[in-house]
């Protein structure tokens, strides 16, 4: 029996055409990664001290309070500074001006977000993750209705616009609003960017497309960019401007043939497949066989109907993900997995500030370690299967994250903080690999007609996990290692429920929904 998958086998499963498309859409991940992790530096807390109201030159005593409210006295200084705790600072008459460490600037120094205003940083970070949640809810229906390509590039353009706007804001409230939109468009870009190339390839190449991307490059560039540019406004605007040239890739990227097929746009699908055949230097496939296959496939109600229906007649919703006990079970497990992986990923990523060592180097390493993890997934995902790969990586992340407690309790070595930094960096690596492999499994579990909806539903739970992660990070005030232990427990729980999912390695993508 002739099938849709055979067309791509004949055209080469991952030929020059698909490789070009994959690289071009992956370039958009760089700017998305930059926009996502910039707050590690633009929201960074800073050392500060307070100038007393009776400040005058000519005195020879300086009293400074840092974040630990410790005092340093400098008898050679010509400035008179008042050492104050946050409680004392609230007495306005005692403090005429807050002076921040001049090493760099952030929104903290821009709007004096210290003491009674320090909560705003957690609020902004959390609302950014809420934006990611909104983006997840909207991307599935929009990309299934308008197409993968239009939503991908439209979201990317708006992401850059709002990032520039955030660098020009005059209050933290407006800045917070911009970050909500930035979060939403980051999600739209990443979901569409993932689904689009996946629908151009055959099963054996899905792991490569699902795992390899330029998100990690964006993280590493953020570290380098922040090291070179210490002004938060210039850093934000310049990183956005960097992404505009990638919009030119629009003219070299085609719409998903699978999406066009399910929408009944067969002529456009044929044109794209013909272009693919020419670029890959393969014969043009026999479309008559494909049309006959569609007509004769009695189970494919949706695709058969789209050959004669008007635009928009058949519509799928999130309800179809739960329309049977089996579909409901698989969807819930996948959603929980995305919740855990996203919570752990962003929790470990944004908590690099709490690790011992230089913040720029720590973030750079946090990005670099993603590359060997993704390479590992590419090598073993097809050989050992999706489930085994995910189980190995997610359970390793759980063990590593919880093991820091042992090193903390038995801090016999003088460099135990460095050891903890290494362990958490490794946990970030294995967690990244687990999420990448889970994304491949998820794309293979959902059929074409609801694939974007399914991934969007999982992404929605992932963003809820990211929101929770931002709140979990506030627990480091009670204990530095508490967030790491919570993330580790989450991973261990997911490794158990993962066993109830089926294996999808090597199987063709489904186009219809089981009833």
Coordinates of C-alpha atoms in Angstrom, one line a residue:
X1 CA 0.0 0.0 0.0
X2 CA 1.3 3.4 -1.0
X3 CA 1.5 5.9 1.9
X4 CA 2.4 9.6 2.5
X5 CA 5.6 8.5 4.2
X6 CA 6.8 6.8 1.0
X7 CA 6.9 10.2 -0.7
X8 CA 9.5 11.4 1.7
X9 CA 11.4 8.1 1.4
X10 CA 11.6 8.6 -2.4
X11 CA 12.6 12.3 -1.9
X12 CA 15.3 11.3 0.6
X13 CA 14.3 11.4 4.2
X14 CA 16.7 14.3 5.2
X15 CA 18.1 15.6 1.9
X16 CA 19.5 19.0 1.0
X17 CA 16.1 20.6 0.9
X18 CA 15.2 19.4 4.4
X19 CA 18.6 20.3 5.8
X20 CA 18.4 23.8 4.4
X21 CA 14.9 24.3 5.9
X22 CA 15.9 22.9 9.2
X23 CA 19.0 25.2 9.5
X24 CA 17.1 28.3 8.5
X25 CA 14.2 27.9 11.0
X26 CA 16.7 26.9 13.7
X27 CA 18.4 30.3 13.4
X28 CA 15.3 31.8 15.0
X29 CA 16.1 29.8 18.1
X30 CA 19.1 31.9 18.7
X31 CA 17.1 35.1 19.3
X32 CA 14.5 33.2 21.3
X33 CA 17.2 31.8 23.6
X34 CA 18.8 35.3 24.0
X35 CA 15.4 36.8 24.9
X36 CA 14.7 34.0 27.4
X37 CA 17.9 34.1 29.5
X38 CA 18.7 37.8 29.3
X39 CA 17.0 38.4 32.7
X40 CA 19.8 36.4 34.4
X41 CA 21.8 39.6 33.8
X42 CA 19.2 42.4 33.2
X43 CA 17.4 41.4 36.4
X44 CA 20.5 40.7 38.4
X45 CA 20.6 41.8 42.0
X46 CA 23.4 44.3 42.7
X47 CA 25.5 45.4 45.7
X48 CA 24.4 48.8 46.9
X49 CA 24.8 51.3 49.7
X50 CA 23.0 54.3 50.9
X51 CA 24.2 57.9 51.0
X52 CA 23.0 59.6 54.2
X53 CA 20.8 62.6 54.2
X54 CA 23.4 64.8 55.9
X55 CA 26.0 63.8 53.2
X56 CA 28.8 66.3 52.8
X57 CA 32.3 66.2 51.4
X58 CA 35.4 66.5 53.5
X59 CA 34.8 63.8 56.0
X60 CA 37.0 60.7 56.1
X61 CA 34.6 57.9 57.0
X62 CA 32.7 55.6 54.6
X63 CA 30.2 53.0 55.9
X64 CA 28.8 50.6 53.4
X65 CA 26.1 47.9 53.7
X66 CA 26.1 45.1 51.1
X67 CA 23.4 42.4 50.6
X68 CA 24.5 40.7 53.8
X69 CA 24.2 43.9 55.8
X70 CA 27.9 43.8 56.8
X71 CA 29.8 46.9 57.3
X72 CA 33.2 48.0 55.9
X73 CA 34.9 51.1 57.2
X74 CA 37.3 53.1 54.9
X75 CA 39.2 55.9 56.7
X76 CA 40.6 57.2 53.5
X77 CA 37.3 57.9 51.8
X78 CA 36.1 61.5 51.2
X79 CA 32.4 60.4 51.1
X80 CA 30.2 59.9 54.1
X81 CA 27.9 56.9 53.5
X82 CA 25.4 55.6 55.9
X83 CA 25.3 51.9 56.7
X84 CA 21.7 50.8 56.7
X85 CA 19.8 47.6 56.6
X86 CA 16.7 47.4 54.5
X87 CA 14.5 48.1 57.5
X88 CA 16.5 51.2 58.3
X89 CA 16.4 52.2 54.6
X90 CA 12.6 52.4 54.8
X91 CA 13.1 55.4 57.0
X92 CA 13.2 57.8 54.1
X93 CA 14.7 60.7 56.1
X94 CA 17.9 58.7 56.7
X95 CA 18.6 57.8 53.1
X96 CA 18.8 60.5 50.4
X97 CA 20.2 58.2 47.6
X98 CA 21.0 54.6 46.8
X99 CA 24.3 54.0 45.1
X100 CA 24.8 50.7 43.2
X101 CA 27.9 48.8 42.3
X102 CA 29.1 50.4 39.0
X103 CA 30.2 47.0 37.6
X104 CA 27.0 46.7 35.5
X105 CA 23.5 48.0 35.4
X106 CA 20.2 46.2 35.6
X107 CA 16.5 47.0 36.1
X108 CA 17.3 46.8 39.8
X109 CA 19.6 49.8 39.6
X110 CA 17.3 51.5 37.0
X111 CA 14.3 51.6 39.3
X112 CA 15.8 51.0 42.8
X113 CA 14.2 47.6 43.1
X114 CA 15.6 46.8 46.5
X115 CA 14.2 46.2 50.0
X116 CA 10.4 46.7 49.9
X117 CA 10.6 46.7 46.1
X118 CA 12.7 43.6 45.7
X119 CA 9.7 41.4 45.2
X120 CA 9.3 42.9 41.7
X121 CA 12.1 40.8 40.2
X122 CA 10.3 37.5 41.2
X123 CA 7.1 39.0 39.9
X124 CA 8.5 39.9 36.5
X125 CA 10.2 36.5 36.1
X126 CA 7.0 34.7 37.1
X127 CA 4.8 36.8 34.7
X128 CA 7.3 36.1 31.9
X129 CA 6.6 32.5 32.4
X130 CA 2.9 33.3 32.5
X131 CA 3.4 34.8 29.0
X132 CA 5.0 31.5 27.9
X133 CA 1.8 29.8 29.2
X134 CA -0.5 32.1 27.1
X135 CA 1.7 31.5 24.1
X136 CA 1.3 27.7 24.5
X137 CA -2.5 28.0 24.7
X138 CA -2.6 30.1 21.5
X139 CA 0.0 28.5 19.3
X140 CA -1.7 25.1 18.7
X141 CA -5.0 26.4 17.4
X142 CA -3.4 29.3 15.5
X143 CA -0.8 27.1 13.7
X144 CA -3.3 24.5 12.9
X145 CA -5.6 27.1 11.4
X146 CA -3.2 29.5 9.7
X147 CA -0.3 27.2 9.2
X148 CA 3.1 26.6 10.8
X149 CA 5.1 29.1 8.8
X150 CA 2.9 32.2 9.3
X151 CA 2.7 31.7 13.0
X152 CA 6.4 31.0 13.3
X153 CA 7.6 34.2 11.5
X154 CA 4.8 36.4 12.8
X155 CA 5.6 35.5 16.4
X156 CA 9.3 35.9 15.8
X157 CA 8.9 39.4 14.4
X158 CA 6.7 40.5 17.3
X159 CA 9.2 39.0 19.8
X160 CA 11.9 41.3 18.5
X161 CA 9.6 44.3 18.5
X162 CA 8.6 43.8 22.1
X163 CA 12.2 43.1 23.2
X164 CA 13.2 46.5 21.8
X165 CA 10.3 48.1 23.5
X166 CA 11.3 46.5 26.8
X167 CA 14.7 48.2 26.5
X168 CA 13.0 51.6 26.1
X169 CA 10.5 51.5 28.9
X170 CA 10.4 54.1 31.6
X171 CA 8.9 52.1 34.4
X172 CA 9.2 48.6 35.7
X173 CA 5.4 48.1 35.3
X174 CA 5.6 48.7 31.5
X175 CA 8.7 46.6 31.3
X176 CA 6.9 43.8 33.0
X177 CA 4.1 44.0 30.5
X178 CA 6.6 43.7 27.6
X179 CA 8.2 40.7 29.2
X180 CA 4.8 38.9 29.3
X181 CA 4.4 39.4 25.6
X182 CA 8.0 38.3 25.0
X183 CA 7.4 35.1 26.9
X184 CA 4.3 34.4 24.8
X185 CA 6.0 35.0 21.5
X186 CA 9.0 32.9 22.6
X187 CA 6.7 29.9 23.1
X188 CA 5.0 30.5 19.7
X189 CA 8.3 30.6 18.0
X190 CA 9.6 27.4 19.7
X191 CA 6.5 25.3 19.1
X192 CA 6.1 26.2 15.5
X193 CA 9.8 26.0 14.9
X194 CA 9.7 22.4 16.3
X195 CA 6.7 21.2 14.4
X196 CA 7.5 22.6 11.0
X197 CA 10.7 20.8 10.1
X198 CA 9.4 17.6 11.8
X199 CA 6.7 17.3 9.2
X200 CA 9.2 17.3 6.3
X201 CA 11.2 14.2 7.3
X202 CA 11.0 10.4 7.8
X203 CA 11.0 8.7 11.2
X204 CA 14.7 7.9 11.5
X205 CA 15.7 11.6 11.2
X206 CA 13.2 12.9 13.8
X207 CA 15.6 12.6 16.7
X208 CA 18.2 14.7 14.9
X209 CA 15.6 17.4 14.0
X210 CA 14.0 17.2 17.4
X211 CA 17.3 17.5 19.4
X212 CA 19.6 19.7 17.3
X213 CA 18.9 23.4 17.4
X214 CA 20.5 26.7 18.1
X215 CA 18.9 27.4 21.5
X216 CA 22.1 26.6 23.3
X217 CA 24.0 28.9 21.0
X218 CA 21.6 31.7 22.2
X219 CA 22.4 30.9 25.8
X220 CA 26.1 31.0 25.2
X221 CA 25.9 34.2 23.2
X222 CA 23.9 35.8 26.1
X223 CA 26.8 35.2 28.4
X224 CA 29.3 36.7 26.0
X225 CA 27.0 39.6 25.1
X226 CA 26.4 40.4 28.8
X227 CA 30.1 40.3 29.6
X228 CA 30.9 42.8 26.8
X229 CA 27.9 45.1 27.3
X230 CA 27.2 46.0 30.9
X231 CA 24.3 48.4 30.3
X232 CA 21.0 46.6 30.5
X233 CA 19.2 48.8 28.0
X234 CA 21.9 48.5 25.3
X235 CA 22.2 44.8 26.0
X236 CA 18.4 44.3 25.5
X237 CA 18.1 46.4 22.4
X238 CA 21.2 45.2 20.6
X239 CA 20.3 41.5 21.2
X240 CA 17.0 42.2 19.6
X241 CA 18.5 43.9 16.6
X242 CA 20.8 41.0 16.1
X243 CA 17.7 38.8 15.2
X244 CA 16.2 40.9 12.4
X245 CA 18.3 39.6 9.6
X246 CA 16.9 36.1 10.3
X247 CA 13.5 37.3 9.1
X248 CA 14.9 37.1 5.5
X249 CA 14.7 33.3 5.8
X250 CA 11.0 33.6 5.2
X251 CA 11.5 33.5 1.5
X252 CA 13.4 30.2 1.7
X253 CA 11.1 28.3 4.0
X254 CA 8.0 26.4 2.8
X255 CA 4.8 25.5 4.6
X256 CA 4.4 22.0 6.0
X257 CA 3.1 19.6 3.2
X258 CA 1.4 17.5 5.9
X259 CA -0.6 20.6 7.1
X260 CA -1.5 21.5 3.5
X261 CA -2.7 17.9 3.0
X262 CA -4.9 17.9 6.0
X263 CA -6.4 21.3 4.9
X264 CA -7.1 20.1 1.4
X265 CA -4.6 22.4 -0.2
X266 CA -3.2 19.7 -2.5
X267 CA -1.9 21.9 -5.3
X268 CA 0.3 23.9 -3.0
X269 CA 1.5 20.7 -1.4
X270 CA 2.4 19.2 -4.8
X271 CA 4.3 22.4 -5.7
X272 CA 6.4 22.2 -2.5
X273 CA 7.0 18.4 -2.9
X274 CA 8.1 19.1 -6.6
X275 CA 10.5 21.7 -5.4
X276 CA 11.8 19.3 -2.8
X277 CA 12.4 16.6 -5.5
X278 CA 14.3 19.1 -7.7
X279 CA 16.6 20.3 -4.9
X280 CA 17.2 16.7 -3.6
X281 CA 17.8 15.6 -7.2
X282 CA 15.1 12.9 -7.0
X283 CA 12.3 12.1 -9.5
X284 CA 9.0 13.8 -8.9
X285 CA 6.7 11.3 -7.0
X286 CA 3.5 9.9 -8.5
X287 CA 0.8 12.1 -6.9
X288 CA -2.0 10.0 -8.5
X289 CA -1.0 7.1 -6.1
X290 CA -1.1 9.5 -3.1
X291 CA -4.6 10.7 -4.1
X292 CA -5.8 7.2 -4.5
X293 CA -4.4 6.3 -1.1
X294 CA -6.3 9.2 0.5
X295 CA -9.5 8.2 -1.1
X296 CA -9.2 4.5 -0.3
X297 CA -8.1 4.9 3.3
X298 CA -11.5 4.4 5.0
X299 CA -10.1 5.2 8.4
X300 CA -8.8 8.6 7.4
X301 CA -12.1 10.4 7.6
X302 CA -10.6 13.9 8.1
X303 CA -8.2 13.7 5.2
X304 CA -10.7 12.2 2.9
X305 CA -13.2 15.0 3.6
X306 CA -10.7 17.8 3.1
X307 CA -10.5 16.9 -0.6
X308 CA -13.9 18.3 -1.1
X309 CA -14.6 20.6 1.8
X310 CA -14.4 24.3 2.0
X311 CA -11.8 26.0 4.2
X312 CA -12.4 25.6 7.9
X313 CA -15.2 22.9 7.8
X314 CA -13.4 20.4 10.0
X315 CA -11.8 21.7 13.2
X316 CA -10.1 19.8 16.0
X317 CA -9.9 21.0 19.6
X318 CA -8.1 20.1 22.8
X319 CA -11.0 17.9 23.7
X320 CA -9.9 15.4 21.0
X321 CA -6.7 14.8 23.0
X322 CA -8.8 13.2 25.8
X323 CA -11.6 11.5 23.7
X324 CA -10.7 8.0 24.8
X325 CA -9.2 6.4 27.9
X326 CA -6.0 5.6 26.0
X327 CA -5.6 9.0 24.5
X328 CA -6.3 10.6 27.9
X329 CA -3.7 8.5 29.7
X330 CA -1.0 9.2 27.1
X331 CA -1.8 12.9 27.0
X332 CA -1.7 13.3 30.8
X333 CA 1.6 11.5 31.1
X334 CA 3.2 13.5 28.4
X335 CA 1.9 16.7 29.9
X336 CA 3.3 15.8 33.3
X337 CA 6.6 15.0 31.7
X338 CA 6.8 18.4 30.0
X339 CA 5.8 20.0 33.3
X340 CA 8.7 18.3 35.1
X341 CA 11.3 18.8 32.3
X342 CA 10.5 22.5 31.9
X343 CA 10.4 23.1 35.6
X344 CA 13.8 21.5 36.1
X345 CA 15.3 23.1 33.0
X346 CA 14.4 26.7 33.8
X347 CA 14.9 26.1 37.5
X348 CA 18.5 25.0 37.0
X349 CA 19.1 27.6 34.3
X350 CA 18.0 30.6 36.2
X351 CA 19.5 29.3 39.4
X352 CA 23.1 29.5 38.0
X353 CA 23.2 32.8 39.9
X354 CA 23.3 30.8 43.2
X355 CA 26.2 28.6 42.1
X356 CA 29.7 29.2 43.2
X357 CA 31.9 30.9 40.6
X358 CA 31.7 33.6 37.9
X359 CA 28.1 34.2 36.7
X360 CA 29.2 34.7 33.1
X361 CA 31.2 31.5 33.0
X362 CA 28.5 29.5 34.8
X363 CA 25.8 30.5 32.2
X364 CA 28.2 29.8 29.3
X365 CA 28.9 26.4 30.7
X366 CA 25.2 25.9 31.2
X367 CA 24.6 26.4 27.5
X368 CA 27.7 24.4 26.3
X369 CA 26.7 21.3 28.3
X370 CA 23.5 21.0 26.4
X371 CA 25.4 20.1 23.2
X372 CA 26.9 16.8 24.4
X373 CA 23.5 15.9 26.0
X374 CA 21.8 16.4 22.6
X375 CA 24.5 14.5 20.8
X376 CA 24.0 11.6 23.2
X377 CA 20.3 11.6 22.5
X378 CA 20.9 11.6 18.7
X379 CA 23.2 8.6 19.1
X380 CA 21.1 6.4 21.4
X381 CA 17.5 7.5 20.8
X382 CA 17.1 5.4 17.7
X383 CA 19.2 2.6 18.9
X384 CA 17.7 2.1 22.3
X385 CA 14.3 3.7 21.8
X386 CA 12.7 6.9 23.1
X387 CA 11.5 5.5 26.5
X388 CA 14.8 4.0 27.6
X389 CA 16.7 7.2 26.6
X390 CA 14.3 9.4 28.4
X391 CA 14.3 7.2 31.5
X392 CA 18.1 7.1 31.7
X393 CA 18.5 10.9 31.4
X394 CA 15.6 12.0 33.6
X395 CA 16.5 9.5 36.4
X396 CA 20.1 10.7 36.2
X397 CA 18.9 14.3 36.5
X398 CA 17.0 13.3 39.6
X399 CA 19.9 11.5 41.2
X400 CA 22.3 14.3 40.5
X401 CA 20.0 17.1 41.8
X402 CA 19.3 15.3 45.0
X403 CA 22.9 14.2 45.6
X404 CA 24.0 17.8 46.3
X405 CA 22.4 17.3 49.8
X406 CA 25.0 14.7 50.6
X407 CA 27.9 16.9 49.6
X408 CA 26.4 19.8 51.6
X409 CA 25.9 17.6 54.8
X410 CA 29.4 16.2 54.5
X411 CA 31.2 19.3 53.5
X412 CA 34.6 17.9 54.4
X413 CA 36.3 19.2 51.3
X414 CA 37.3 22.8 51.1
X415 CA 36.0 23.0 47.5
X416 CA 32.6 21.4 48.1
X417 CA 30.8 24.4 46.6
X418 CA 32.8 23.9 43.3
X419 CA 31.7 20.2 43.4
X420 CA 28.1 21.2 43.8
X421 CA 28.4 23.6 40.8
X422 CA 29.8 20.7 38.7
X423 CA 27.0 18.4 39.8
X424 CA 24.2 20.8 39.0
X425 CA 25.8 21.7 35.7
X426 CA 25.8 18.0 34.8
X427 CA 22.2 17.7 36.0
X428 CA 21.3 20.6 33.7
X429 CA 22.9 18.6 30.8
X430 CA 21.0 15.4 31.4
X431 CA 17.8 17.3 32.0
X432 CA 18.2 19.0 28.7
X433 CA 18.7 15.7 26.9
X434 CA 15.7 14.2 28.6
X435 CA 13.5 17.1 27.5
X436 CA 14.8 16.9 23.9
X437 CA 14.1 13.1 23.7
X438 CA 10.6 13.7 25.3
X439 CA 9.8 16.3 22.6
X440 CA 10.6 13.7 19.9
X441 CA 8.4 11.1 21.6
X442 CA 5.6 13.6 22.0
X443 CA 5.6 14.6 18.3
X444 CA 5.4 10.9 17.4
X445 CA 2.6 10.2 19.8
X446 CA 0.1 12.7 18.4
X447 CA -1.3 12.4 14.9
X448 CA -0.9 15.2 12.3
X449 CA -4.5 16.6 12.7
X450 CA -3.9 17.4 16.4
X451 CA -0.1 17.4 16.6
X452 CA 0.2 21.1 17.1
X453 CA -2.6 21.0 19.6
X454 CA -1.0 18.1 21.5
X455 CA 2.4 19.8 21.6
X456 CA 0.8 23.0 22.6
X457 CA -1.1 21.3 25.4
X458 CA 2.1 19.8 26.7
X459 CA 3.9 23.1 26.3
X460 CA 1.1 24.7 28.3
X461 CA 1.9 22.3 31.2
X462 CA 5.6 23.0 30.7
X463 CA 5.0 26.7 31.1
X464 CA 3.1 26.1 34.3
X465 CA 6.1 24.1 35.4
X466 CA 8.3 27.1 34.6
X467 CA 6.0 29.4 36.6
X468 CA 6.3 27.0 39.6
X469 CA 10.1 26.9 39.1
X470 CA 10.4 30.6 39.5
X471 CA 8.5 30.3 42.8
X472 CA 10.6 27.3 43.9
X473 CA 13.7 29.4 43.4
X474 CA 12.6 31.8 46.1
X475 CA 13.0 29.0 48.6
X476 CA 16.7 29.4 48.4
X477 CA 16.3 32.1 51.1
X478 CA 15.4 29.2 53.4
X479 CA 18.1 26.9 52.2
X480 CA 20.4 27.2 49.2
X481 CA 19.9 23.6 48.1
X482 CA 16.1 23.3 48.6
X483 CA 15.3 24.1 45.0
X484 CA 17.7 21.5 43.6
X485 CA 16.3 18.8 45.9
X486 CA 12.7 19.6 44.7
X487 CA 13.7 19.4 41.1
X488 CA 15.4 16.1 41.7
X489 CA 12.3 14.6 43.3
X490 CA 10.2 15.8 40.3
X491 CA 12.5 13.9 37.9
X492 CA 12.3 10.7 39.9
X493 CA 8.5 10.8 39.9
X494 CA 8.4 11.3 36.1
X495 CA 10.8 8.4 35.5
X496 CA 8.2 6.1 37.1
X497 CA 5.1 7.2 35.2
X498 CA 7.1 7.3 31.9
X499 CA 7.1 3.5 31.9
X500 CA 3.3 3.5 31.0
X501 CA 4.0 5.1 27.6
X502 CA 4.4 3.0 24.4
X503 CA 7.6 3.0 22.3
X504 CA 7.4 5.0 19.0
X505 CA 10.9 4.6 17.6
X506 CA 10.9 3.7 13.9
X507 CA 7.1 3.9 13.5
X508 CA 5.5 6.2 10.9
X509 CA 3.8 9.4 12.0
X510 CA 0.0 9.0 12.4
X511 CA -2.2 11.3 10.4
X512 CA -5.5 10.5 12.0
X513 CA -6.8 10.4 15.6
X514 CA -7.7 7.0 17.2
X515 CA -11.3 7.0 18.4

